[in-house]
Short mmCIF file of C-alpha atoms and ligand atoms in Angstrom, two decimals:
data_model
loop_
_atom_site.label_atom_id
_atom_site.label_comp_id
_atom_site.label_asym_id
_atom_site.label_seq_id
_atom_site.Cartn_x
_atom_site.Cartn_y
_atom_site.Cartn_z
CA MET A 107 0.00 0.00 0.00
CA LEU A 108 1.44 3.38 -1.01
CA GLU A 109 1.87 6.08 1.59
CA ASN A 110 -0.24 9.20 1.08
CA HIS A 111 1.73 11.90 -0.70
CA ILE A 112 1.89 14.81 -3.14
CA VAL A 113 3.48 14.73 -6.60
CA VAL A 114 4.99 18.06 -7.62
CA ILE A 115 5.75 18.37 -11.34
CA PHE A 116 8.12 21.09 -12.51
CA GLY A 117 7.51 21.81 -16.18
CA ALA A 118 3.80 21.16 -15.72
CA SER A 119 2.69 23.03 -18.81
CA GLY A 120 5.17 21.11 -20.99
CA ASP A 121 4.63 18.30 -23.44
CA LEU A 122 5.85 15.43 -21.26
CA THR A 123 3.37 16.31 -18.52
CA ARG A 124 0.37 16.28 -20.82
CA ARG A 125 1.45 13.37 -23.01
CA LYS A 126 2.93 10.98 -20.48
CA LEU A 127 2.94 11.98 -16.81
CA LEU A 128 -0.67 12.96 -16.24
CA PRO A 129 -2.07 10.17 -18.44
CA ALA A 130 0.04 7.72 -16.42
CA LEU A 131 -1.21 9.14 -13.12
CA ALA A 132 -4.80 9.16 -14.39
CA SER A 133 -4.43 5.54 -15.40
CA LEU A 134 -3.05 4.60 -11.97
CA HIS A 135 -5.99 6.47 -10.44
CA ALA A 136 -8.48 4.57 -12.61
CA GLN A 137 -6.87 1.29 -11.48
CA ARG A 138 -7.14 2.45 -7.85
CA LEU A 139 -3.39 2.21 -7.43
CA LEU A 140 -2.86 5.72 -6.10
CA PRO A 141 -2.93 6.32 -2.34
CA GLU A 142 -6.20 7.25 -0.75
CA ARG A 143 -5.05 10.82 -0.08
CA PHE A 144 -3.13 12.20 -2.99
CA ALA A 145 -2.72 15.39 -5.02
CA VAL A 146 -0.67 16.71 -7.90
CA LEU A 147 0.83 20.18 -7.88
CA GLY A 148 1.93 21.38 -11.30
CA VAL A 149 4.59 24.08 -11.22
CA GLY A 150 5.63 26.16 -14.21
CA ARG A 151 6.29 29.58 -15.62
CA THR A 152 3.08 29.65 -17.65
CA PRO A 153 0.51 31.73 -15.77
CA LEU A 154 -2.35 29.32 -15.03
CA ASP A 155 -4.55 28.74 -12.02
CA ASP A 156 -5.97 25.45 -10.74
CA ALA A 157 -9.10 25.78 -12.87
CA SER A 158 -7.34 26.54 -16.16
CA PHE A 159 -4.70 23.85 -15.55
CA ARG A 160 -7.44 21.31 -14.87
CA GLN A 161 -9.29 22.38 -17.97
CA GLU A 162 -6.19 22.02 -20.18
CA MET A 163 -5.32 18.65 -18.77
CA ALA A 164 -8.91 17.40 -18.98
CA SER A 165 -8.92 18.12 -22.69
CA ALA A 166 -5.52 16.44 -23.18
CA LEU A 167 -6.41 13.22 -21.33
CA PRO A 168 -8.71 11.65 -23.94
CA ARG A 169 -6.03 12.31 -26.59
CA PHE A 170 -3.11 10.81 -24.70
CA ALA A 171 -4.85 8.19 -22.58
CA ALA A 172 -7.45 6.93 -25.00
CA HIS A 173 -7.74 3.60 -23.16
CA LEU A 174 -9.16 5.28 -20.07
CA PRO A 175 -12.90 5.15 -19.36
CA ALA A 176 -14.88 8.39 -19.16
CA GLU A 177 -14.86 8.07 -15.34
CA ALA A 178 -11.13 8.78 -15.47
CA ALA A 179 -12.10 12.43 -15.47
CA ALA A 180 -12.54 11.94 -11.70
CA PHE A 181 -8.77 12.32 -11.53
CA VAL A 182 -8.82 15.93 -12.73
CA PRO A 183 -9.91 17.54 -9.40
CA LEU A 184 -6.73 16.15 -7.85
CA LEU A 185 -4.72 18.60 -9.99
CA HIS A 186 -3.45 21.95 -8.73
CA TYR A 187 -1.16 24.55 -10.22
CA GLN A 188 1.36 27.08 -8.99
CA SER A 189 2.94 29.51 -11.40
CA ILE A 190 6.45 30.67 -10.43
CA ASP A 191 9.63 31.91 -12.01
CA THR A 192 11.63 28.69 -11.57
CA GLY A 193 14.87 30.68 -11.73
CA ASP A 194 13.99 32.79 -8.68
CA PRO A 195 14.98 31.15 -5.36
CA ALA A 196 12.48 33.28 -3.40
CA ALA A 197 9.62 31.80 -5.44
CA TYR A 198 10.12 28.37 -3.86
CA GLU A 199 8.54 29.61 -0.64
CA GLN A 200 5.29 29.70 -2.65
CA VAL A 201 5.82 26.09 -3.69
CA LYS A 202 6.46 25.17 -0.08
CA GLN A 203 3.33 26.93 1.10
CA ARG A 204 1.24 25.17 -1.57
CA VAL A 205 2.73 21.78 -0.74
CA TYR A 206 2.26 22.23 3.00
CA GLY A 207 -1.22 23.62 2.44
CA LEU A 208 -2.26 20.62 0.34
CA CYS A 209 -0.78 18.22 2.90
CA ALA A 210 -2.72 19.98 5.66
CA GLU A 211 -5.97 19.81 3.65
CA LEU A 212 -5.46 16.12 3.06
CA GLY A 213 -4.25 15.51 6.62
CA ILE A 214 -1.07 13.78 5.51
CA PRO A 215 2.64 14.11 6.39
CA HIS A 216 4.90 16.10 4.06
CA ASN A 217 5.66 13.18 1.73
CA CYS A 218 6.64 14.64 -1.64
CA LEU A 219 7.79 13.37 -4.96
CA PHE A 220 9.32 16.18 -7.04
CA TYR A 221 9.49 15.49 -10.77
CA LEU A 222 11.86 17.55 -12.92
CA SER A 223 10.39 17.71 -16.39
CA THR A 224 11.83 21.10 -17.36
CA PRO A 225 14.64 21.92 -19.78
CA PRO A 226 17.68 20.14 -18.29
CA ASP A 227 19.70 23.30 -17.66
CA LEU A 228 17.19 24.07 -14.88
CA TYR A 229 17.79 20.82 -12.96
CA PRO A 230 20.65 22.14 -10.79
CA LYS A 231 18.78 25.36 -10.06
CA ILE A 232 15.47 23.72 -9.12
CA SER A 233 17.05 21.01 -7.02
CA ALA A 234 19.17 23.59 -5.16
CA CYS A 235 16.22 25.94 -4.62
CA LEU A 236 14.09 23.10 -3.28
CA ALA A 237 16.89 22.28 -0.87
CA ALA A 238 17.28 25.93 0.17
CA SER A 239 13.58 25.89 1.11
CA ASP A 240 14.14 22.69 3.12
CA LEU A 241 12.04 20.72 0.67
CA ASN A 242 14.75 18.04 0.46
CA THR A 243 14.66 17.01 4.11
CA SER A 244 12.82 13.95 5.28
CA GLY A 245 12.08 14.98 8.89
CA ASP A 246 8.36 15.48 8.37
CA GLY A 247 7.83 13.02 5.53
CA TRP A 248 9.90 11.54 2.68
CA LYS A 249 11.18 13.64 -0.25
CA ARG A 250 12.20 12.13 -3.59
CA LEU A 251 13.47 13.78 -6.74
CA VAL A 252 12.88 12.31 -10.20
CA VAL A 253 15.22 13.61 -12.88
CA GLU A 254 14.15 13.26 -16.52
CA LYS A 255 16.58 12.61 -19.34
CA PRO A 256 18.85 13.92 -20.73
CA PHE A 257 21.11 13.44 -17.73
CA GLY A 258 24.00 15.57 -18.98
CA ARG A 259 25.28 15.78 -22.55
CA ASP A 260 28.63 14.11 -21.97
CA LEU A 261 30.61 12.55 -19.16
CA ALA A 262 31.83 15.86 -17.73
CA SER A 263 28.35 17.43 -17.56
CA ALA A 264 26.76 14.24 -16.18
CA ARG A 265 29.42 14.13 -13.44
CA GLU A 266 28.81 17.77 -12.67
CA LEU A 267 25.05 17.22 -12.49
CA ASN A 268 25.54 14.26 -10.16
CA ARG A 269 27.82 16.41 -8.03
CA GLN A 270 25.30 19.26 -7.88
CA LEU A 271 22.39 16.96 -7.03
CA LEU A 272 24.36 15.04 -4.43
CA ALA A 273 25.40 18.26 -2.72
CA GLU A 274 21.80 18.64 -1.49
CA TRP A 275 20.14 15.24 -1.91
CA ARG A 276 21.09 11.73 -0.87
CA GLU A 277 21.57 9.10 -3.59
CA ASP A 278 18.60 7.16 -2.23
CA GLN A 279 16.37 10.21 -2.81
CA LEU A 280 17.38 10.50 -6.48
CA TYR A 281 15.50 8.72 -9.26
CA ARG A 282 17.17 9.09 -12.69
CA ILE A 283 14.53 8.01 -15.12
CA ASP A 284 14.96 6.12 -18.37
CA HIS A 285 11.50 5.33 -19.63
CA TYR A 286 12.74 2.26 -21.55
CA LEU A 287 13.28 0.53 -18.20
CA GLY A 288 9.61 1.08 -17.47
CA LYS A 289 8.56 -0.88 -20.55
CA GLU A 290 6.97 -4.17 -19.56
CA THR A 291 8.80 -5.96 -22.36
CA VAL A 292 12.20 -4.65 -21.26
CA GLN A 293 11.57 -5.88 -17.73
CA ASN A 294 10.43 -9.17 -19.16
CA LEU A 295 13.94 -9.69 -20.50
CA LEU A 296 14.96 -10.42 -16.92
CA VAL A 297 12.08 -12.77 -16.25
CA PHE A 298 12.40 -14.51 -19.58
CA ARG A 299 16.07 -15.18 -18.99
CA PHE A 300 16.17 -15.98 -15.32
CA ALA A 301 12.87 -17.85 -15.01
CA ASN A 302 13.56 -20.14 -17.98
CA GLU A 303 16.57 -22.36 -17.54
CA ILE A 304 16.44 -23.47 -21.18
CA PHE A 305 17.29 -19.94 -22.28
CA ASP A 306 19.47 -18.90 -19.37
CA SER A 307 21.84 -21.79 -19.89
CA LEU A 308 22.32 -20.83 -23.54
CA TRP A 309 22.84 -17.15 -22.78
CA ASN A 310 26.59 -16.84 -23.29
CA HIS A 311 29.40 -16.82 -25.85
CA ARG A 312 29.31 -20.59 -26.29
CA TYR A 313 25.85 -20.55 -27.81
CA VAL A 314 25.19 -16.97 -28.88
CA ASP A 315 26.71 -15.88 -32.15
CA TYR A 316 25.63 -12.25 -32.08
CA VAL A 317 22.91 -9.95 -30.81
CA GLU A 318 21.09 -7.16 -32.63
CA ILE A 319 19.22 -4.38 -30.89
CA THR A 320 17.16 -2.19 -33.19
CA SER A 321 15.08 0.82 -32.30
CA ALA A 322 13.48 2.34 -35.36
CA GLU A 323 11.08 5.23 -35.63
CA SER A 324 9.19 6.27 -38.72
CA LEU A 325 8.73 9.80 -37.41
CA GLY A 326 11.29 12.47 -38.16
CA VAL A 327 12.45 15.19 -35.82
CA GLU A 328 8.90 16.59 -35.48
CA ARG A 329 8.74 19.76 -33.41
CA ARG A 330 11.87 19.13 -31.40
CA ALA A 331 14.36 20.69 -33.79
CA GLY A 332 16.11 22.85 -31.19
CA TYR A 333 16.74 20.00 -28.78
CA PHE A 334 17.42 17.28 -31.30
CA ASP A 335 19.81 19.18 -33.51
CA GLY A 336 22.00 19.99 -30.51
CA SER A 337 21.89 16.38 -29.45
CA GLY A 338 21.75 13.86 -32.30
CA ILE A 339 20.56 10.28 -32.05
CA VAL A 340 23.60 8.88 -30.28
CA ARG A 341 22.99 11.16 -27.33
CA ASP A 342 19.21 11.02 -27.62
CA MET A 343 18.74 7.25 -27.85
CA VAL A 344 21.96 5.23 -27.65
CA GLN A 345 23.55 6.64 -24.50
CA ASN A 346 20.43 5.86 -22.50
CA HIS A 347 17.66 3.70 -23.95
CA LEU A 348 19.67 1.33 -26.13
CA LEU A 349 22.39 0.81 -23.55
CA GLN A 350 19.76 0.09 -20.91
CA VAL A 351 18.17 -2.53 -23.17
CA LEU A 352 21.63 -3.96 -23.81
CA ALA A 353 22.18 -4.15 -20.05
CA MET A 354 18.97 -6.16 -19.60
CA VAL A 355 20.10 -8.56 -22.33
CA ALA A 356 23.63 -8.95 -21.03
CA ILE A 357 23.21 -8.71 -17.23
CA ASP A 358 24.34 -11.53 -14.95
CA PRO A 359 21.71 -12.93 -12.62
CA PRO A 360 21.45 -10.66 -9.57
CA GLY A 361 21.46 -12.37 -6.18
CA ASN A 362 18.11 -10.73 -5.41
CA PHE A 363 15.66 -8.70 -7.41
CA ASP A 364 16.13 -5.68 -5.20
CA ALA A 365 17.35 -2.26 -6.28
CA THR A 366 20.89 -2.69 -4.99
CA SER A 367 21.55 -6.05 -6.61
CA VAL A 368 19.92 -5.30 -9.98
CA ARG A 369 21.53 -1.90 -10.30
CA TYR A 370 24.91 -3.25 -9.29
CA GLU A 371 24.74 -5.97 -11.96
CA THR A 372 23.63 -3.36 -14.51
CA LEU A 373 26.61 -1.22 -13.61
CA LYS A 374 28.88 -4.23 -14.20
CA VAL A 375 27.59 -4.48 -17.78
CA PHE A 376 28.39 -0.82 -18.41
CA GLN A 377 31.80 -1.23 -16.82
CA SER A 378 32.54 -4.02 -19.26
CA LEU A 379 31.74 -1.98 -22.41
CA ARG A 380 34.90 -2.04 -24.52
CA THR A 381 35.92 1.54 -25.32
CA LEU A 382 35.77 2.48 -28.99
CA GLN A 383 38.81 4.48 -29.95
CA ASP A 384 40.56 5.83 -33.00
CA ALA A 385 40.45 3.26 -35.77
CA ASP A 386 37.69 1.28 -33.97
CA LEU A 387 35.36 4.21 -34.43
CA ALA A 388 35.48 4.21 -38.22
CA ARG A 389 35.24 0.40 -38.27
CA SER A 390 32.48 0.07 -35.73
CA VAL A 391 30.23 3.11 -35.99
CA VAL A 392 28.10 4.36 -38.88
CA LEU A 393 26.31 7.67 -38.53
CA GLY A 394 23.66 8.87 -40.93
CA GLN A 395 21.19 11.63 -41.62
CA TYR A 396 17.97 11.30 -43.59
CA ALA A 397 17.65 12.84 -47.02
CA ALA A 398 14.48 13.74 -48.93
CA SER A 399 12.56 10.92 -50.53
CA SER A 400 9.15 9.85 -51.59
CA VAL A 401 7.62 7.03 -49.53
CA ARG A 402 4.42 5.30 -50.65
CA GLY A 403 3.49 8.39 -52.61
CA GLN A 404 4.26 10.78 -49.76
CA GLU A 405 7.05 13.33 -50.11
CA MET A 406 9.38 13.30 -47.12
CA ALA A 407 11.57 16.30 -46.42
CA ALA A 408 15.28 15.95 -45.75
CA TYR A 409 16.34 16.42 -42.13
CA ARG A 410 18.08 19.66 -43.10
CA ALA A 411 14.85 20.98 -44.60
CA GLU A 412 12.79 20.29 -41.46
CA PRO A 413 11.51 23.43 -39.68
CA GLY A 414 14.13 24.84 -37.32
CA ILE A 415 17.03 22.71 -38.58
CA PRO A 416 20.05 24.63 -39.89
CA ALA A 417 20.72 23.99 -43.59
CA GLY A 418 24.21 22.61 -42.97
CA SER A 419 23.36 20.55 -39.86
CA ARG A 420 25.58 17.54 -39.23
CA ALA A 421 23.36 16.02 -36.55
CA ASP A 422 23.07 12.24 -36.72
CA THR A 423 19.54 10.88 -37.13
CA PHE A 424 20.78 7.30 -37.57
CA ALA A 425 23.47 5.26 -35.89
CA ALA A 426 24.63 1.69 -36.19
CA MET A 427 27.43 0.30 -34.10
CA ARG A 428 29.23 -2.87 -33.22
CA LEU A 429 30.34 -3.21 -29.66
CA PHE A 430 31.81 -5.82 -27.36
CA LEU A 431 31.64 -6.49 -23.66
CA ASP A 432 34.86 -7.42 -21.91
CA HIS A 433 33.09 -9.98 -19.86
CA HIS A 434 33.55 -13.73 -19.47
CA ARG A 435 29.97 -14.51 -20.49
CA TRP A 436 30.08 -12.41 -23.64
CA PHE A 437 33.65 -12.94 -24.78
CA ASP A 438 33.91 -11.94 -28.47
CA VAL A 439 30.15 -11.83 -29.04
CA PRO A 440 29.34 -8.77 -31.15
CA PHE A 441 26.37 -6.66 -30.13
CA TYR A 442 25.02 -4.54 -32.98
CA LEU A 443 22.92 -1.50 -32.17
CA ARG A 444 20.84 0.24 -34.84
CA VAL A 445 18.67 3.26 -34.23
CA GLY A 446 17.18 5.90 -36.44
CA LYS A 447 14.51 8.41 -37.22
CA ARG A 448 12.56 8.25 -40.50
CA LEU A 449 13.09 4.52 -40.90
CA PRO A 450 10.36 2.43 -42.55
CA THR A 451 8.44 1.66 -39.37
CA ARG A 452 8.36 2.08 -35.60
CA VAL A 453 9.78 -0.97 -33.95
CA THR A 454 12.13 -1.87 -31.11
CA GLU A 455 13.41 -5.41 -30.78
CA VAL A 456 16.28 -7.59 -29.66
CA VAL A 457 17.37 -10.46 -31.88
CA VAL A 458 19.57 -13.16 -30.39
CA HIS A 459 21.26 -15.20 -33.11
CA PHE A 460 22.37 -18.57 -31.78
CA ARG A 461 25.38 -20.35 -33.24
CA LYS A 462 25.01 -22.65 -36.22
CA THR A 463 24.90 -26.38 -35.64
CA PRO A 464 28.49 -27.63 -35.87
CA HIS A 465 27.79 -30.04 -38.73
CA PRO A 466 25.12 -29.05 -41.24
CA ALA A 467 23.96 -32.58 -42.04
CA PHE A 468 20.74 -31.51 -43.78
CA GLY A 469 20.03 -29.30 -46.72
CA VAL A 470 18.54 -26.07 -45.46
CA ARG A 471 16.16 -24.01 -47.53
CA GLY A 472 16.57 -20.31 -46.89
CA GLY A 473 20.33 -19.76 -46.95
CA ALA A 474 22.94 -19.54 -44.24
CA GLU A 475 20.78 -17.51 -41.85
CA ALA A 476 18.18 -20.28 -41.80
CA GLN A 477 20.71 -22.67 -40.23
CA GLN A 478 20.65 -20.69 -37.02
CA ASN A 479 18.07 -20.38 -34.30
CA HIS A 480 16.93 -16.84 -33.72
CA LEU A 481 15.10 -15.52 -30.74
CA ILE A 482 13.31 -12.25 -31.31
CA ILE A 483 12.20 -10.31 -28.29
CA ARG A 484 9.85 -7.61 -29.44
CA ILE A 485 9.84 -4.56 -27.17
CA GLN A 486 7.23 -2.65 -29.24
CA PRO A 487 4.80 -2.78 -31.04
CA ASP A 488 3.13 -6.22 -31.27
CA GLU A 489 4.97 -6.98 -28.04
CA GLY A 490 6.00 -10.60 -27.83
CA ILE A 491 8.62 -13.26 -28.40
CA LEU A 492 9.35 -15.37 -31.45
CA LEU A 493 11.67 -18.35 -31.69
CA GLN A 494 12.80 -19.60 -35.08
CA PHE A 495 13.94 -23.17 -35.50
CA GLY A 496 14.36 -25.79 -38.20
CA LEU A 497 11.78 -28.46 -38.97
CA LYS A 498 11.88 -31.36 -41.36
CA GLU A 499 10.02 -30.34 -44.46
CA PRO A 500 7.33 -32.99 -44.89
CA GLY A 501 7.98 -35.33 -47.79
CA ALA A 502 10.94 -37.07 -49.28
CA GLY A 503 14.48 -36.43 -48.06
CA PHE A 504 15.64 -34.49 -45.04
CA HIS A 505 15.24 -30.87 -45.91
CA VAL A 506 15.09 -28.39 -43.12
CA LYS A 507 12.56 -25.61 -43.27
CA PRO A 508 12.75 -22.63 -40.88
CA VAL A 509 9.54 -22.19 -38.86
CA SER A 510 8.65 -20.21 -35.78
CA MET A 511 6.79 -20.27 -32.50
CA ASP A 512 5.50 -16.97 -31.31
CA PHE A 513 3.84 -15.42 -28.32
CA HIS A 514 2.07 -12.05 -28.47
CA TYR A 515 1.13 -10.12 -25.34
CA SER A 516 -2.12 -9.28 -27.07
CA ASP A 517 -3.05 -12.98 -26.72
CA LEU A 518 -3.27 -12.57 -22.96
CA ALA A 519 -6.94 -11.89 -22.46
CA ASP A 520 -7.77 -8.74 -20.52
CA THR A 521 -4.15 -7.73 -20.21
CA ARG A 522 -3.12 -4.27 -21.21
CA VAL A 523 0.62 -3.64 -21.47
CA PRO A 524 0.90 -0.59 -19.20
CA GLU A 525 2.69 2.57 -20.28
CA SER A 526 6.22 2.74 -18.97
CA TYR A 527 5.57 5.92 -16.97
CA GLU A 528 2.84 4.16 -15.00
CA ARG A 529 5.23 1.54 -13.74
CA LEU A 530 8.06 3.97 -13.10
CA LEU A 531 5.92 6.48 -11.22
CA LEU A 532 4.39 3.75 -9.12
CA ASP A 533 7.84 2.39 -8.25
CA CYS A 534 9.11 5.79 -7.25
CA MET A 535 6.01 6.41 -5.14
CA SER A 536 6.75 3.23 -3.24
CA GLY A 537 10.47 4.03 -2.93
CA ASP A 538 11.65 1.25 -5.24
CA ALA A 539 14.60 2.40 -7.36
CA THR A 540 15.27 -0.94 -9.12
CA LEU A 541 14.27 0.45 -12.53
CA TYR A 542 16.05 3.77 -12.10
CA ALA A 543 19.67 4.40 -13.03
CA MET A 544 22.45 4.89 -10.50
CA GLY A 545 24.62 7.96 -10.96
CA GLU A 546 27.68 5.84 -11.63
CA ALA A 547 25.87 3.81 -14.29
CA VAL A 548 24.83 6.96 -16.16
CA GLU A 549 28.44 8.16 -16.06
CA LYS A 550 29.72 4.82 -17.40
CA CYS A 551 27.31 5.06 -20.34
CA TRP A 552 28.60 8.53 -21.11
CA SER A 553 32.21 7.45 -20.88
CA PHE A 554 31.45 4.79 -23.52
CA ILE A 555 29.59 7.25 -25.76
CA ASP A 556 31.90 10.26 -25.35
CA PRO A 557 34.51 9.10 -27.93
CA VAL A 558 31.74 8.61 -30.51
CA ILE A 559 30.44 12.09 -29.90
CA ALA A 560 33.91 13.62 -29.91
CA TRP A 561 34.62 11.86 -33.22
CA ARG A 562 31.41 13.20 -34.69
CA GLU A 563 32.02 16.68 -33.40
CA SER A 564 35.62 16.71 -34.66
CA GLY A 565 34.13 16.61 -38.17
CA GLU A 566 36.19 13.48 -38.96
CA ALA A 567 33.29 11.07 -38.74
CA PRO A 568 31.56 10.53 -42.07
CA LEU A 569 27.85 11.31 -42.01
CA PHE A 570 26.11 9.12 -44.57
CA GLY A 571 22.85 10.15 -46.16
CA TYR A 572 19.92 7.74 -46.40
CA PRO A 573 16.56 8.25 -48.05
CA ALA A 574 13.83 8.96 -45.49
CA GLY A 575 11.78 5.79 -45.11
CA SER A 576 14.69 3.41 -45.76
CA TRP A 577 16.63 1.24 -43.30
CA GLY A 578 19.53 3.69 -43.12
CA PRO A 579 22.73 4.08 -45.09
CA ARG A 580 24.20 1.12 -47.01
CA GLU A 581 27.28 1.45 -44.82
CA ALA A 582 25.22 0.11 -41.90
CA ASP A 583 24.68 -3.11 -43.86
CA ALA A 584 28.35 -3.22 -44.75
CA LEU A 585 29.23 -2.90 -41.05
CA ILE A 586 27.37 -6.05 -40.04
CA GLU A 587 27.97 -7.98 -43.27
CA ALA A 588 31.74 -7.52 -42.86
CA ASP A 589 31.41 -10.02 -39.98
CA GLY A 590 29.28 -12.42 -42.03
CA HIS A 591 26.17 -11.29 -40.12
CA PHE A 592 22.87 -9.72 -41.18
CA TRP A 593 20.30 -7.29 -39.84
CA ARG A 594 16.76 -8.48 -39.51
CA TYR A 595 14.34 -6.11 -41.21
CA PRO A 596 11.40 -6.06 -38.83
CA CYS A 597 7.80 -5.19 -39.61
CA GLN A 598 5.03 -3.96 -37.33
CA ASN A 599 3.93 -7.53 -37.03
CA LEU A 600 6.40 -9.64 -35.06
CA ALA A 601 5.88 -12.74 -37.15
CA SER A 602 6.65 -11.05 -40.46
CA GLY A 603 10.05 -9.92 -41.54
CA GLY A 604 12.22 -9.38 -44.55
CA GLU A 605 13.28 -6.38 -46.51
CA TYR A 606 10.09 -6.12 -48.48
CA CYS A 607 7.49 -6.86 -45.82
CA GLU A 608 4.28 -4.89 -45.67
CA LEU A 609 4.71 -2.16 -43.10
C1 BG6 B 22 12.87 9.76 -26.23
C2 BG6 B 22 13.66 10.42 -27.31
O1 BG6 B 22 13.64 9.63 -25.06
O2 BG6 B 22 12.45 8.48 -26.67
C3 BG6 B 22 12.84 10.54 -28.57
O3 BG6 B 22 14.07 11.71 -26.87
C4 BG6 B 22 12.28 9.20 -28.98
O4 BG6 B 22 13.59 11.10 -29.64
C5 BG6 B 22 11.60 8.51 -27.80
O5 BG6 B 22 11.34 9.41 -30.02
C6 BG6 B 22 11.23 7.09 -28.15
O6 BG6 B 22 10.47 6.55 -27.10
P1 BG6 B 22 9.43 5.38 -27.40
O7 BG6 B 22 8.95 4.97 -26.04
O8 BG6 B 22 8.36 5.97 -28.26
O9 BG6 B 22 10.19 4.31 -28.11
#
């Protein structure tokens, strides 16, 4: 049972609040998972009062939480708003008065979860101002601080942010969020591996040939030009989401499924990332940017022609990389990451390619790839798992035909795969940090990514063009094919695949 508390969201009039945070809270409310006495205080620069904030959020809910019943509107009266200049330390007294006032109305201790969903350059300021108003102390109730991504833009800035936060807050009060860890299917990687001995015992360099992790989006940069162009996809997606998925694939079994053990094992994966340097970079990393094209009759603009993007931008909208873990379990097993905007479809999946049988006694239809077992763990959409194996083709001879067994979450009657923010908010409310990143882990990810970013920013890294709506530059195929390996070309539907599948 959760303790009664208040959630205070900084950046309350922003996109994340309306698209993700409030829909997640409304959904928890509809499932009766919130505490009995609970309120949300939105804080932002936009001048709104409780009534206008409620009205805005009430009109956003049906758009961003379409699964919720009409009764979900009962959540809206729990919302409150305080407009302040977040850069002015004196203004935090108003936040304090509102928080204390709400707690008094509800008759609850000063338990508070502060959520930083503002532009990241405000994180140090807000966290310090909260502390200066004593809103970081636990004496009269617990205080937790959730920090949205991006957590820094390189190792130095991430270290500095950790230093600034830790000057006023204890590590156990800090929740560094990566919404990929809140995805049911990412968490299932742990259960799938450690609750199924048949897979766990094969999960190492003796049986695994290589692993692919793909996260594709069909959308372009949308309305986030300012942020994205200063970031690029390596910072935006690889440093955090893809490395977290990699950690869940590669992690050793933790002694317990508590925050300390899981996060410690995750850190070990990041510590084992083999640094990419000098010549490795050109051999192991392909960066790309989408060019104009026409997809299924629709004209797609080049990245550089998107609103707000400078004409000569060299931001990466695609990245493919080969990496290794210096780790007994994964000795010499390549992990290939592929991520991009304006790819043919939106899909995130992990493909584990098992080694070929030592002696190919049978004729296999379908080429070299068909001689291997593949396990596809679909993170989104059509969430599920598919195992490919060889079967004797009925009839004369002993020809092997690749077939598959698949499981789709949608087959579980009455089960909705919850939004990642629901799970993560609920965990933080109950003080469980298992699915949140430790400061040291975030720094390790940056120290792996920093050389890639420095290479890109030095201007030495080639930036390959690819037509919007394609699977990225040809060089990304060359990267994996140089090792005798192949990308899977996923479709929306887990069971389909192949370069020319219907999207
Ligand atoms: C965000 C990135 O963290 O994740 C976005 O900033 C990206 O660029 C998004 O589109 C992808 O999240 P999801 O959950 O839709 O895969």
